[in-house]
Amino acid sequence: MRNIYNPSDHTDTIERLNRLTSDAERRWGTMSVEEMLWHSRSQLELALGVIPSSSKAKGLIATPLGRWLSLYTVPWPKGVITAPQMNVKKVNPQVQSFETEHKLLLERLEQVVASEQLQPHPLFGNISQKDWGRLIWKHLDHHLRQFGS
C-alpha cells in the first residue's frame, strides 16, 4: 500500500507536487490550486499539532473497520467530507500565492516525515504512524489527481 513514509512514494509525491503549476485547472470541486495547497497543508498541521484538533471521532469511521475501509480499500469519492479545520471555504484563511503555499506544504510534509509522533485525527481518532502515512498519501493523491498531477 502506498504510504508517505515509503521512500519511493514520498519521492513520487514530491515530484507530482513539483509538477503542479499556478494555472492548473481543477477537474472537480470548487477549490483553486492555492486553496488545495492550503487545505493539504492543514492536514499536515493537524497531524503535527500546529492546528489544534479535538478528536470527535465517532461512528463507523472511528472504528478499526471504518478506518481500514477508508484508508486501505474504498476509493475516496469527489466531495468527500473533510475535517472542519481543513475546510478552506469555512475557515476562510488568508490563502497566499501559489509559490508560498507550495513551499509551505513541502516544508510541512518534510516535518511530518521526520516526526516521531503525530496527533489524533479529528475524524479517525488515534491512529498509528503507518495509518497517518497512508492517510496523508491518499489525501495528497486525491488532490493531485484533482489538479491533473
CSV table of N, CA and C in Angstrom, one decimal, residues 9-123:
chain,number,residue,atom,x,y,z
A,9,ASP,N,7.3,6.3,-2.5
A,9,ASP,CA,6.0,7.0,-2.5
A,9,ASP,C,6.2,8.5,-2.2
A,10,HIS,N,7.1,8.7,-1.2
A,10,HIS,CA,7.4,10.1,-0.8
A,10,HIS,C,8.0,10.9,-2.0
A,11,THR,N,9.0,10.3,-2.6
A,11,THR,CA,9.7,10.9,-3.8
A,11,THR,C,8.7,11.2,-4.9
A,12,ASP,N,7.8,10.2,-5.2
A,12,ASP,CA,6.8,10.3,-6.2
A,12,ASP,C,5.9,11.5,-5.9
A,13,THR,N,5.5,11.6,-4.7
A,13,THR,CA,4.5,12.6,-4.2
A,13,THR,C,5.2,14.0,-4.4
A,14,ILE,N,6.4,14.1,-4.0
A,14,ILE,CA,7.2,15.4,-4.1
A,14,ILE,C,7.2,15.8,-5.6
A,15,GLU,N,7.6,14.8,-6.5
A,15,GLU,CA,7.7,15.1,-7.9
A,15,GLU,C,6.3,15.5,-8.5
A,16,ARG,N,5.2,14.9,-8.0
A,16,ARG,CA,3.9,15.3,-8.5
A,16,ARG,C,3.6,16.7,-8.0
A,17,LEU,N,3.9,17.0,-6.8
A,17,LEU,CA,3.7,18.4,-6.2
A,17,LEU,C,4.5,19.4,-7.0
A,18,ASN,N,5.7,19.0,-7.4
A,18,ASN,CA,6.5,19.9,-8.2
A,18,ASN,C,6.1,20.1,-9.6
A,19,ARG,N,5.3,19.2,-10.1
A,19,ARG,CA,4.7,19.4,-11.5
A,19,ARG,C,3.5,20.3,-11.5
A,20,LEU,N,2.9,20.6,-10.3
A,20,LEU,CA,1.8,21.5,-10.3
A,20,LEU,C,2.2,22.9,-10.7
A,21,THR,N,1.3,23.6,-11.3
A,21,THR,CA,1.5,25.0,-11.7
A,21,THR,C,0.4,25.9,-11.2
A,22,SER,N,0.7,27.1,-11.1
A,22,SER,CA,-0.3,28.1,-10.6
A,22,SER,C,-1.6,28.2,-11.5
A,23,ASP,N,-1.4,27.7,-12.8
A,23,ASP,CA,-2.6,27.8,-13.6
A,23,ASP,C,-3.2,26.4,-13.8
A,24,ALA,N,-2.9,25.4,-12.9
A,24,ALA,CA,-3.5,24.1,-13.0
A,24,ALA,C,-5.0,24.2,-12.9
A,25,GLU,N,-5.7,23.6,-13.7
A,25,GLU,CA,-7.2,23.6,-13.7
A,25,GLU,C,-7.7,22.4,-13.0
A,26,ARG,N,-8.7,22.7,-12.1
A,26,ARG,CA,-9.3,21.6,-11.3
A,26,ARG,C,-10.2,20.8,-12.2
A,27,ARG,N,-10.3,19.5,-11.9
A,27,ARG,CA,-11.1,18.6,-12.7
A,27,ARG,C,-12.5,18.4,-12.0
A,28,TRP,N,-12.5,18.7,-10.7
A,28,TRP,CA,-13.8,18.7,-9.9
A,28,TRP,C,-13.6,19.6,-8.7
A,29,GLY,N,-14.7,19.8,-8.0
A,29,GLY,CA,-14.7,20.6,-6.8
A,29,GLY,C,-14.7,22.1,-7.0
A,30,THR,N,-14.4,22.9,-6.0
A,30,THR,CA,-14.5,24.3,-6.0
A,30,THR,C,-13.2,25.0,-5.6
A,31,MET,N,-12.2,24.3,-5.1
A,31,MET,CA,-11.0,24.9,-4.6
A,31,MET,C,-10.1,25.3,-5.8
A,32,SER,N,-9.4,26.5,-5.6
A,32,SER,CA,-8.4,26.8,-6.6
A,32,SER,C,-7.1,26.0,-6.2
A,33,VAL,N,-6.1,26.0,-7.0
A,33,VAL,CA,-4.9,25.2,-6.7
A,33,VAL,C,-4.3,25.8,-5.4
A,34,GLU,N,-4.3,27.1,-5.2
A,34,GLU,CA,-3.7,27.6,-4.0
A,34,GLU,C,-4.5,27.2,-2.8
A,35,GLU,N,-5.8,27.2,-2.9
A,35,GLU,CA,-6.7,26.7,-1.8
A,35,GLU,C,-6.4,25.2,-1.5
A,36,MET,N,-6.2,24.4,-2.5
A,36,MET,CA,-5.9,23.0,-2.4
A,36,MET,C,-4.6,22.8,-1.6
A,37,LEU,N,-3.6,23.6,-2.0
A,37,LEU,CA,-2.3,23.5,-1.3
A,37,LEU,C,-2.5,23.9,0.2
A,38,TRP,N,-3.3,24.9,0.5
A,38,TRP,CA,-3.5,25.3,1.9
A,38,TRP,C,-4.3,24.2,2.6
A,39,HIS,N,-5.3,23.6,1.9
A,39,HIS,CA,-6.1,22.5,2.5
A,39,HIS,C,-5.2,21.3,2.8
A,40,SER,N,-4.3,21.0,1.9
A,40,SER,CA,-3.4,19.8,2.1
A,40,SER,C,-2.5,20.1,3.2
A,41,ARG,N,-2.0,21.3,3.3
A,41,ARG,CA,-1.0,21.7,4.4
A,41,ARG,C,-1.7,21.6,5.7
A,42,SER,N,-3.0,22.0,5.7
A,42,SER,CA,-3.7,22.0,7.0
A,42,SER,C,-3.8,20.6,7.6
A,43,GLN,N,-3.9,19.6,6.7
A,43,GLN,CA,-4.0,18.2,7.2
A,43,GLN,C,-2.6,17.9,7.9
A,44,LEU,N,-1.5,18.3,7.3
A,44,LEU,CA,-0.2,18.0,7.9
A,44,LEU,C,-0.1,18.8,9.2
A,45,GLU,N,-0.6,20.0,9.3
A,45,GLU,CA,-0.6,20.8,10.5
A,45,GLU,C,-1.4,20.2,11.6
A,46,LEU,N,-2.5,19.6,11.3
A,46,LEU,CA,-3.3,18.8,12.3
A,46,LEU,C,-2.5,17.7,12.8
A,47,ALA,N,-1.8,16.9,11.9
A,47,ALA,CA,-1.0,15.8,12.3
A,47,ALA,C,0.1,16.2,13.3
A,48,LEU,N,0.7,17.4,13.0
A,48,LEU,CA,1.8,17.9,13.8
A,48,LEU,C,1.4,18.6,15.1
A,49,GLY,N,0.1,18.9,15.2
A,49,GLY,CA,-0.4,19.6,16.3
A,49,GLY,C,-0.3,21.1,16.2
A,50,VAL,N,0.1,21.6,15.0
A,50,VAL,CA,0.2,23.1,14.8
A,50,VAL,C,-1.3,23.7,14.8
A,51,ILE,N,-2.2,23.0,14.2
A,51,ILE,CA,-3.6,23.3,14.3
A,51,ILE,C,-4.2,22.4,15.4
A,52,PRO,N,-4.8,22.9,16.4
A,52,PRO,CA,-5.3,22.1,17.5
A,52,PRO,C,-6.5,21.3,16.9
A,53,SER,N,-6.6,20.1,17.4
A,53,SER,CA,-7.7,19.2,17.0
A,53,SER,C,-8.2,18.4,18.1
A,54,SER,N,-9.5,18.6,18.4
A,54,SER,CA,-10.1,17.8,19.4
A,54,SER,C,-10.8,16.7,18.6
A,55,SER,N,-10.4,15.4,18.9
A,55,SER,CA,-10.9,14.3,18.1
A,55,SER,C,-12.4,14.2,18.4
A,56,LYS,N,-13.2,14.2,17.4
A,56,LYS,CA,-14.6,14.0,17.5
A,56,LYS,C,-15.0,12.7,16.8
A,57,ALA,N,-14.0,11.8,16.8
A,57,ALA,CA,-14.2,10.5,16.1
A,57,ALA,C,-15.4,9.8,16.7
A,58,LYS,N,-16.3,9.4,15.8
A,58,LYS,CA,-17.5,8.6,16.3
A,58,LYS,C,-18.0,7.9,15.0
A,59,GLY,N,-18.8,6.9,15.3
A,59,GLY,CA,-19.4,6.2,14.2
A,59,GLY,C,-18.5,5.2,13.6
A,60,LEU,N,-18.9,4.7,12.5
A,60,LEU,CA,-18.2,3.6,11.8
A,60,LEU,C,-16.8,4.1,11.4
A,61,ILE,N,-16.6,5.3,11.0
A,61,ILE,CA,-15.3,5.8,10.5
A,61,ILE,C,-14.2,5.8,11.6
A,62,ALA,N,-14.7,5.8,12.9
A,62,ALA,CA,-13.7,5.8,14.0
A,62,ALA,C,-13.4,4.4,14.5
A,63,THR,N,-14.0,3.4,13.9
A,63,THR,CA,-13.7,2.1,14.4
A,63,THR,C,-12.6,1.5,13.5
A,64,PRO,N,-11.9,0.5,14.0
A,64,PRO,CA,-10.9,-0.1,13.2
A,64,PRO,C,-11.3,-0.5,11.8
A,65,LEU,N,-12.5,-1.1,11.7
A,65,LEU,CA,-13.1,-1.5,10.4
A,65,LEU,C,-13.3,-0.2,9.5
A,66,GLY,N,-13.9,0.8,10.1
A,66,GLY,CA,-14.1,2.0,9.3
A,66,GLY,C,-12.8,2.7,8.8
A,67,ARG,N,-11.8,2.7,9.7
A,67,ARG,CA,-10.5,3.3,9.3
A,67,ARG,C,-9.9,2.5,8.2
A,68,TRP,N,-9.9,1.1,8.3
A,68,TRP,CA,-9.4,0.2,7.3
A,68,TRP,C,-10.1,0.4,6.0
A,69,LEU,N,-11.4,0.5,6.0
A,69,LEU,CA,-12.1,0.7,4.8
A,69,LEU,C,-11.7,2.0,4.1
A,70,SER,N,-11.7,3.1,4.9
A,70,SER,CA,-11.4,4.4,4.4
A,70,SER,C,-10.0,4.5,3.9
A,71,LEU,N,-9.0,3.9,4.6
A,71,LEU,CA,-7.6,4.1,4.3
A,71,LEU,C,-7.1,3.1,3.3
A,72,TYR,N,-7.6,1.9,3.3
A,72,TYR,CA,-7.0,0.8,2.5
A,72,TYR,C,-7.8,0.2,1.4
A,73,THR,N,-9.1,0.4,1.4
A,73,THR,CA,-9.9,-0.3,0.4
A,73,THR,C,-10.8,0.5,-0.4
A,74,VAL,N,-11.6,1.4,0.1
A,74,VAL,CA,-12.6,2.2,-0.6
A,74,VAL,C,-11.9,3.4,-1.2
A,75,PRO,N,-12.1,3.6,-2.5
A,75,PRO,CA,-11.6,4.9,-3.1
A,75,PRO,C,-12.4,6.1,-2.6
A,76,TRP,N,-11.7,7.2,-2.5
A,76,TRP,CA,-12.4,8.4,-2.0
A,76,TRP,C,-13.2,9.0,-3.1
A,77,PRO,N,-14.5,9.3,-2.8
A,77,PRO,CA,-15.3,10.0,-3.9
A,77,PRO,C,-15.0,11.4,-3.9
A,78,LYS,N,-15.3,12.1,-5.0
A,78,LYS,CA,-15.2,13.5,-5.1
A,78,LYS,C,-16.1,14.1,-4.1
A,79,GLY,N,-15.7,15.2,-3.4
A,79,GLY,CA,-16.6,15.8,-2.5
A,79,GLY,C,-16.7,15.1,-1.1
A,80,VAL,N,-15.7,14.2,-0.8
A,80,VAL,CA,-15.8,13.5,0.5
A,80,VAL,C,-15.7,14.5,1.6
A,81,ILE,N,-16.3,14.2,2.8
A,81,ILE,CA,-16.3,15.1,3.9
A,81,ILE,C,-14.9,15.3,4.4
A,82,THR,N,-14.6,16.5,4.9
A,82,THR,CA,-13.3,16.9,5.5
A,82,THR,C,-13.5,17.4,6.9
A,83,ALA,N,-12.4,17.4,7.6
A,83,ALA,CA,-12.4,17.9,9.0
A,83,ALA,C,-12.7,19.4,8.9
A,84,PRO,N,-13.5,20.0,9.8
A,84,PRO,CA,-13.8,21.4,9.7
A,84,PRO,C,-12.6,22.3,9.7
A,85,GLN,N,-11.5,21.9,10.4
A,85,GLN,CA,-10.3,22.8,10.5
A,85,GLN,C,-9.6,22.8,9.1
A,86,MET,N,-9.9,21.9,8.2
A,86,MET,CA,-9.3,21.8,6.9
A,86,MET,C,-10.1,22.4,5.8
A,87,ASN,N,-11.3,22.8,6.1
A,87,ASN,CA,-12.3,23.2,5.1
A,87,ASN,C,-12.0,24.7,4.7
A,88,VAL,N,-11.3,24.9,3.6
A,88,VAL,CA,-10.9,26.2,3.2
A,88,VAL,C,-12.1,27.2,3.1
A,89,LYS,N,-13.2,26.7,2.7
A,89,LYS,CA,-14.4,27.6,2.5
A,89,LYS,C,-15.0,28.0,3.8
A,90,LYS,N,-14.9,27.2,4.8
A,90,LYS,CA,-15.4,27.5,6.2
A,90,LYS,C,-14.4,28.3,7.0
A,91,VAL,N,-13.1,27.9,6.9
A,91,VAL,CA,-12.1,28.6,7.7
A,91,VAL,C,-11.8,30.0,7.1
A,92,ASN,N,-11.9,30.1,5.8
A,92,ASN,CA,-11.7,31.3,5.0
A,92,ASN,C,-10.3,31.9,5.4
A,93,PRO,N,-9.2,31.2,5.3
A,93,PRO,CA,-7.9,31.7,5.6
A,93,PRO,C,-7.4,32.7,4.6
A,94,GLN,N,-6.3,33.4,5.0
A,94,GLN,CA,-5.6,34.2,4.0
A,94,GLN,C,-4.7,33.3,3.2
A,95,VAL,N,-5.3,32.8,2.1
A,95,VAL,CA,-4.5,31.9,1.2
A,95,VAL,C,-3.5,32.8,0.5
A,96,GLN,N,-2.3,32.3,0.5
A,96,GLN,CA,-1.2,33.0,-0.1
A,96,GLN,C,-0.9,32.6,-1.6
A,97,SER,N,0.1,33.2,-2.2
A,97,SER,CA,0.4,32.9,-3.6
A,97,SER,C,0.7,31.4,-3.8
A,98,PHE,N,0.6,30.9,-5.0
A,98,PHE,CA,0.9,29.5,-5.3
A,98,PHE,C,2.3,29.2,-4.8
A,99,GLU,N,3.3,30.0,-5.1
A,99,GLU,CA,4.6,29.7,-4.7
A,99,GLU,C,4.8,29.6,-3.2
A,100,THR,N,4.1,30.4,-2.4
A,100,THR,CA,4.2,30.4,-1.0
A,100,THR,C,3.5,29.2,-0.4
A,101,GLU,N,2.3,28.9,-0.9
A,101,GLU,CA,1.5,27.8,-0.4
A,101,GLU,C,2.2,26.5,-0.8
A,102,HIS,N,2.8,26.4,-2.0
A,102,HIS,CA,3.6,25.2,-2.4
A,102,HIS,C,4.8,25.0,-1.5
A,103,LYS,N,5.5,26.0,-1.2
A,103,LYS,CA,6.7,25.9,-0.4
A,103,LYS,C,6.3,25.5,1.0
A,104,LEU,N,5.3,26.1,1.6
A,104,LEU,CA,4.8,25.7,3.0
A,104,LEU,C,4.3,24.3,3.1
A,105,LEU,N,3.6,23.8,2.0
A,105,LEU,CA,3.2,22.4,2.0
A,105,LEU,C,4.4,21.5,2.0
A,106,LEU,N,5.4,21.7,1.2
A,106,LEU,CA,6.5,20.9,1.1
A,106,LEU,C,7.3,20.9,2.4
A,107,GLU,N,7.4,22.0,3.1
A,107,GLU,CA,8.1,22.1,4.4
A,107,GLU,C,7.3,21.3,5.4
A,108,ARG,N,6.0,21.4,5.5
A,108,ARG,CA,5.2,20.6,6.4
A,108,ARG,C,5.3,19.1,6.2
A,109,LEU,N,5.3,18.8,4.9
A,109,LEU,CA,5.4,17.3,4.6
A,109,LEU,C,6.8,16.8,5.1
A,110,GLU,N,7.8,17.5,5.0
A,110,GLU,CA,9.1,17.0,5.5
A,110,GLU,C,9.1,17.0,7.0
A,111,GLN,N,8.4,17.9,7.7
A,111,GLN,CA,8.3,17.9,9.1
A,111,GLN,C,7.5,16.6,9.6
A,112,VAL,N,6.4,16.3,8.9
A,112,VAL,CA,5.7,15.1,9.2
A,112,VAL,C,6.5,13.9,9.0
A,113,VAL,N,7.2,13.7,7.9
A,113,VAL,CA,8.0,12.6,7.7
A,113,VAL,C,9.1,12.4,8.8
A,114,ALA,N,9.6,13.5,9.3
A,114,ALA,CA,10.7,13.5,10.3
A,114,ALA,C,10.1,13.3,11.7
A,115,SER,N,8.8,13.5,11.9
A,115,SER,CA,8.2,13.5,13.2
A,115,SER,C,8.1,12.0,13.7
A,116,GLU,N,8.3,11.9,15.0
A,116,GLU,CA,8.2,10.6,15.6
A,116,GLU,C,6.8,10.3,16.2
A,117,GLN,N,6.0,11.3,16.4
A,117,GLN,CA,4.7,11.1,16.9
A,117,GLN,C,3.7,12.2,16.3
A,118,LEU,N,2.6,11.7,15.9
A,118,LEU,CA,1.6,12.6,15.3
A,118,LEU,C,0.4,12.6,16.2
A,119,GLN,N,-0.5,13.6,16.1
A,119,GLN,CA,-1.6,13.8,16.9
A,119,GLN,C,-2.8,13.0,16.4
A,120,PRO,N,-3.8,12.9,17.3
A,120,PRO,CA,-5.1,12.2,16.8
A,120,PRO,C,-5.7,12.9,15.7
A,121,HIS,N,-6.4,12.2,14.8
A,121,HIS,CA,-7.0,12.8,13.7
A,121,HIS,C,-8.4,13.2,14.1
A,122,PRO,N,-9.0,14.3,13.6
A,122,PRO,CA,-10.3,14.8,14.1
A,122,PRO,C,-11.4,13.8,13.7
A,123,LEU,N,-11.3,13.1,12.6
A,123,LEU,CA,-12.4,12.1,12.3
A,123,LEU,C,-12.1,10.7,12.6
